[in-house]
GROMACS .gro file of C-alpha atoms in nm:
model
  167
    1MET     CA    1  -2.159  -1.523   0.037
    2THR     CA    2  -2.025  -1.392  -0.290
    3ALA     CA    3  -1.916  -1.613  -0.575
    4ILE     CA    4  -1.558  -1.528  -0.664
    5GLU     CA    5  -1.397  -1.638  -0.986
    6THR     CA    6  -1.019  -1.647  -0.990
    7TYR     CA    7  -0.819  -1.643  -1.310
    8ASN     CA    8  -0.448  -1.689  -1.370
    9SER     CA    9  -0.441  -1.457  -1.670
   10ILE     CA   10  -0.597  -1.371  -2.000
   11GLU     CA   11  -0.368  -1.376  -2.299
   12ALA     CA   12  -0.413  -1.121  -2.575
   13GLN     CA   13  -0.549  -1.282  -2.888
   14ALA     CA   14  -0.233  -1.175  -3.070
   15GLU     CA   15  -0.020  -1.424  -2.878
   16SER     CA   16  -0.094  -1.706  -3.121
   17ASP     CA   17  -0.335  -1.846  -3.372
   18SER     CA   18  -0.460  -2.088  -3.104
   19GLU     CA   19  -0.790  -1.899  -3.074
   20TRP     CA   20  -0.901  -2.094  -3.381
   21GLU     CA   21  -0.829  -2.430  -3.215
   22ASP     CA   22  -0.938  -2.345  -2.861
   23ASP     CA   23  -1.264  -2.154  -2.899
   24PRO     CA   24  -1.538  -2.308  -3.114
   25ASP     CA   25  -1.768  -2.007  -3.058
   26PHE     CA   26  -1.500  -1.769  -3.185
   27VAL     CA   27  -1.438  -1.992  -3.488
   28HIS     CA   28  -1.811  -2.013  -3.560
   29ALA     CA   29  -1.857  -1.635  -3.527
   30CYS     CA   30  -1.569  -1.567  -3.766
   31LEU     CA   31  -1.659  -1.838  -4.018
   32SER     CA   32  -2.022  -1.729  -4.023
   33ARG     CA   33  -1.896  -1.384  -4.122
   34GLY     CA   34  -1.688  -1.526  -4.406
   35LEU     CA   35  -1.351  -1.512  -4.231
   36GLU     CA   36  -1.115  -1.801  -4.282
   37ARG     CA   37  -0.852  -1.949  -4.057
   38GLY     CA   38  -0.550  -1.719  -4.056
   39SER     CA   39  -0.741  -1.417  -4.185
   40LEU     CA   40  -0.712  -1.250  -3.847
   41ALA     CA   41  -0.343  -1.197  -3.917
   42THR     CA   42  -0.422  -0.975  -4.215
   43ASN     CA   43  -0.449  -0.598  -4.214
   44ASP     CA   44  -0.801  -0.601  -4.358
   45HIS     CA   45  -0.970  -0.386  -4.095
   46GLU     CA   46  -1.317  -0.440  -4.238
   47GLN     CA   47  -1.288  -0.818  -4.199
   48LEU     CA   48  -1.119  -0.794  -3.859
   49SER     CA   49  -1.391  -0.572  -3.718
   50LYS     CA   50  -1.651  -0.834  -3.801
   51CYS     CA   51  -1.524  -1.070  -3.532
   52GLY     CA   52  -1.681  -0.885  -3.244
   53LEU     CA   53  -1.770  -0.586  -3.039
   54CYS     CA   54  -1.606  -0.502  -2.711
   55ALA     CA   55  -1.838  -0.603  -2.426
   56LYS     CA   56  -1.750  -0.284  -2.237
   57CYS     CA   57  -1.741   0.002  -2.490
   58LYS     CA   58  -1.951  -0.171  -2.760
   59GLU     CA   59  -1.704  -0.060  -3.030
   60ASN     CA   60  -1.556  -0.291  -3.295
   61ILE     CA   61  -1.233  -0.463  -3.205
   62ILE     CA   62  -0.999  -0.389  -3.497
   63GLY     CA   63  -0.704  -0.627  -3.511
   64HIS     CA   64  -0.689  -0.935  -3.293
   65GLU     CA   65  -0.382  -0.798  -3.111
   66ASN     CA   66  -0.610  -0.527  -2.968
   67GLY     CA   67  -0.857  -0.772  -2.819
   68CYS     CA   68  -0.881  -1.041  -2.556
   69LYS     CA   69  -1.146  -1.288  -2.451
   70ALA     CA   70  -1.237  -1.297  -2.083
   71LEU     CA   71  -1.542  -1.398  -1.881
   72GLY     CA   72  -1.705  -1.532  -2.194
   73ALA     CA   73  -1.687  -1.203  -2.385
   74LEU     CA   74  -1.454  -1.006  -2.610
   75TYR     CA   75  -1.289  -0.685  -2.489
   76HIS     CA   76  -1.039  -0.433  -2.617
   77VAL     CA   77  -0.716  -0.490  -2.427
   78ASN     CA   78  -0.750  -0.136  -2.288
   79CYS     CA   79  -1.114  -0.191  -2.185
   80PHE     CA   80  -1.051  -0.506  -1.981
   81VAL     CA   81  -0.904  -0.331  -1.678
   82CYS     CA   82  -0.907  -0.344  -1.298
   83GLN     CA   83  -1.210  -0.163  -1.154
   84LYS     CA   84  -0.992   0.016  -0.900
   85CYS     CA   85  -0.650   0.099  -1.047
   86ARG     CA   86  -0.762   0.086  -1.414
   87GLU     CA   87  -0.456  -0.119  -1.518
   88PRO     CA   88  -0.511  -0.361  -1.810
   89LEU     CA   89  -0.554  -0.722  -1.694
   90VAL     CA   90  -0.420  -0.903  -2.001
   91LYS     CA   91  -0.149  -1.152  -1.895
   92LYS     CA   92  -0.217  -1.082  -1.525
   93PRO     CA   93  -0.405  -1.274  -1.256
   94PHE     CA   94  -0.744  -1.125  -1.179
   95TYR     CA   95  -1.055  -1.181  -0.969
   96HIS     CA   96  -1.417  -1.136  -1.070
   97THR     CA   97  -1.671  -1.086  -0.791
   98ASP     CA   98  -2.010  -0.913  -0.771
   99GLY     CA   99  -1.979  -0.825  -1.140
  100LEU     CA  100  -1.652  -0.636  -1.084
  101THR     CA  101  -1.306  -0.734  -1.203
  102TYR     CA  102  -0.993  -0.658  -1.000
  103CYS     CA  103  -0.621  -0.709  -1.036
  104GLU     CA  104  -0.479  -0.938  -0.769
  105GLN     CA  105  -0.350  -0.664  -0.537
  106ASP     CA  106  -0.666  -0.454  -0.548
  107TYR     CA  107  -0.877  -0.763  -0.483
  108LEU     CA  108  -0.663  -0.859  -0.184
  109ASP     CA  109  -0.700  -0.505  -0.050
  110THR     CA  110  -1.079  -0.561  -0.033
  111LEU     CA  111  -1.035  -0.856   0.203
  112GLU     CA  112  -1.019  -0.849   0.580
  113LYS     CA  113  -0.692  -0.933   0.755
  114CYS     CA  114  -0.632  -1.184   1.030
  115ASP     CA  115  -0.573  -1.022   1.370
  116VAL     CA  116  -0.300  -1.277   1.449
  117CYS     CA  117  -0.084  -1.304   1.134
  118ASN     CA  118  -0.207  -0.988   0.955
  119ASP     CA  119  -0.241  -1.176   0.622
  120HIS     CA  120  -0.547  -1.138   0.401
  121ILE     CA  121  -0.820  -1.391   0.475
  122LYS     CA  122  -0.895  -1.543   0.134
  123GLU     CA  123  -1.121  -1.827   0.241
  124ARG     CA  124  -1.324  -1.891   0.555
  125ILE     CA  125  -1.317  -1.623   0.824
  126LEU     CA  126  -1.346  -1.713   1.192
  127ARG     CA  127  -1.483  -1.436   1.411
  128ALA     CA  128  -1.441  -1.463   1.786
  129VAL     CA  129  -1.387  -1.222   2.072
  130GLU     CA  130  -1.447  -0.925   1.837
  131LYS     CA  131  -1.152  -1.027   1.617
  132ARG     CA  132  -1.100  -1.189   1.274
  133TYR     CA  133  -0.892  -1.502   1.228
  134HIS     CA  134  -0.787  -1.761   0.975
  135PRO     CA  135  -0.931  -2.077   1.134
  136GLU     CA  136  -0.578  -2.214   1.180
  137CYS     CA  137  -0.467  -1.892   1.358
  138PHE     CA  138  -0.733  -1.912   1.630
  139LYS     CA  139  -0.534  -2.091   1.902
  140CYS     CA  140  -0.521  -2.143   2.275
  141SER     CA  141  -0.289  -1.886   2.438
  142ALA     CA  142  -0.141  -2.151   2.668
  143CYS     CA  143  -0.093  -2.469   2.461
  144ALA     CA  144  -0.128  -2.326   2.105
  145SER     CA  145  -0.380  -2.592   2.000
  146CYS     CA  146  -0.617  -2.486   1.723
  147LEU     CA  147  -0.960  -2.386   1.854
  148ASP     CA  148  -1.150  -2.394   1.527
  149GLY     CA  149  -1.475  -2.571   1.615
  150VAL     CA  150  -1.357  -2.641   1.971
  151PRO     CA  151  -1.509  -2.495   2.289
  152PHE     CA  152  -1.297  -2.219   2.440
  153THR     CA  153  -1.311  -1.962   2.716
  154LEU     CA  154  -1.138  -1.640   2.821
  155ASP     CA  155  -0.929  -1.589   3.131
  156SER     CA  156  -0.937  -1.272   3.344
  157ASP     CA  157  -0.692  -1.102   3.103
  158ASN     CA  158  -0.910  -1.190   2.798
  159ASN     CA  159  -0.664  -1.453   2.674
  160VAL     CA  160  -0.830  -1.728   2.470
  161LEU     CA  161  -0.791  -2.070   2.631
  162CYS     CA  162  -0.907  -2.420   2.547
  163VAL     CA  163  -1.117  -2.586   2.816
  164GLN     CA  164  -0.829  -2.815   2.925
  165CYS     CA  165  -0.590  -2.522   2.984
  166TYR     CA  166  -0.857  -2.320   3.165
  167ASN     CA  167  -0.915  -2.607   3.414
   0.00000   0.00000   0.00000
């Protein structure tokens, strides 16, 4: 089973000065380099570059509007992208699994679909009779009761039936 981290979005650091209030590590890194609160809004590229390297390209991030913080690291806005479509993920929901980061649609496209409703299976998958189901979609063909965790059988036409309907 893979650990999947789901995020609503990452805001670019340029959105506000709240980075100083919300991230003690960021504040410590900047203060230890002699930067003061509010100095990130200046055009002093030498000072701005001292706040961090992009975790992907290892280059300095010049100007806080060009960077974002995600997954515990700093990135250029154009480096923090979906592994598949390469679209930037700033201000977008994204998923991080097996060390890879995906936009919502590309992540959903990696998932299996339920053979009954054809929706992506985001949580637990139920496999039965060589098919994939959401647990709530695996139902008796006759009475429509949910068969998740319940004994079932097949009739001569391979229809799934609960034990009561089969008798």
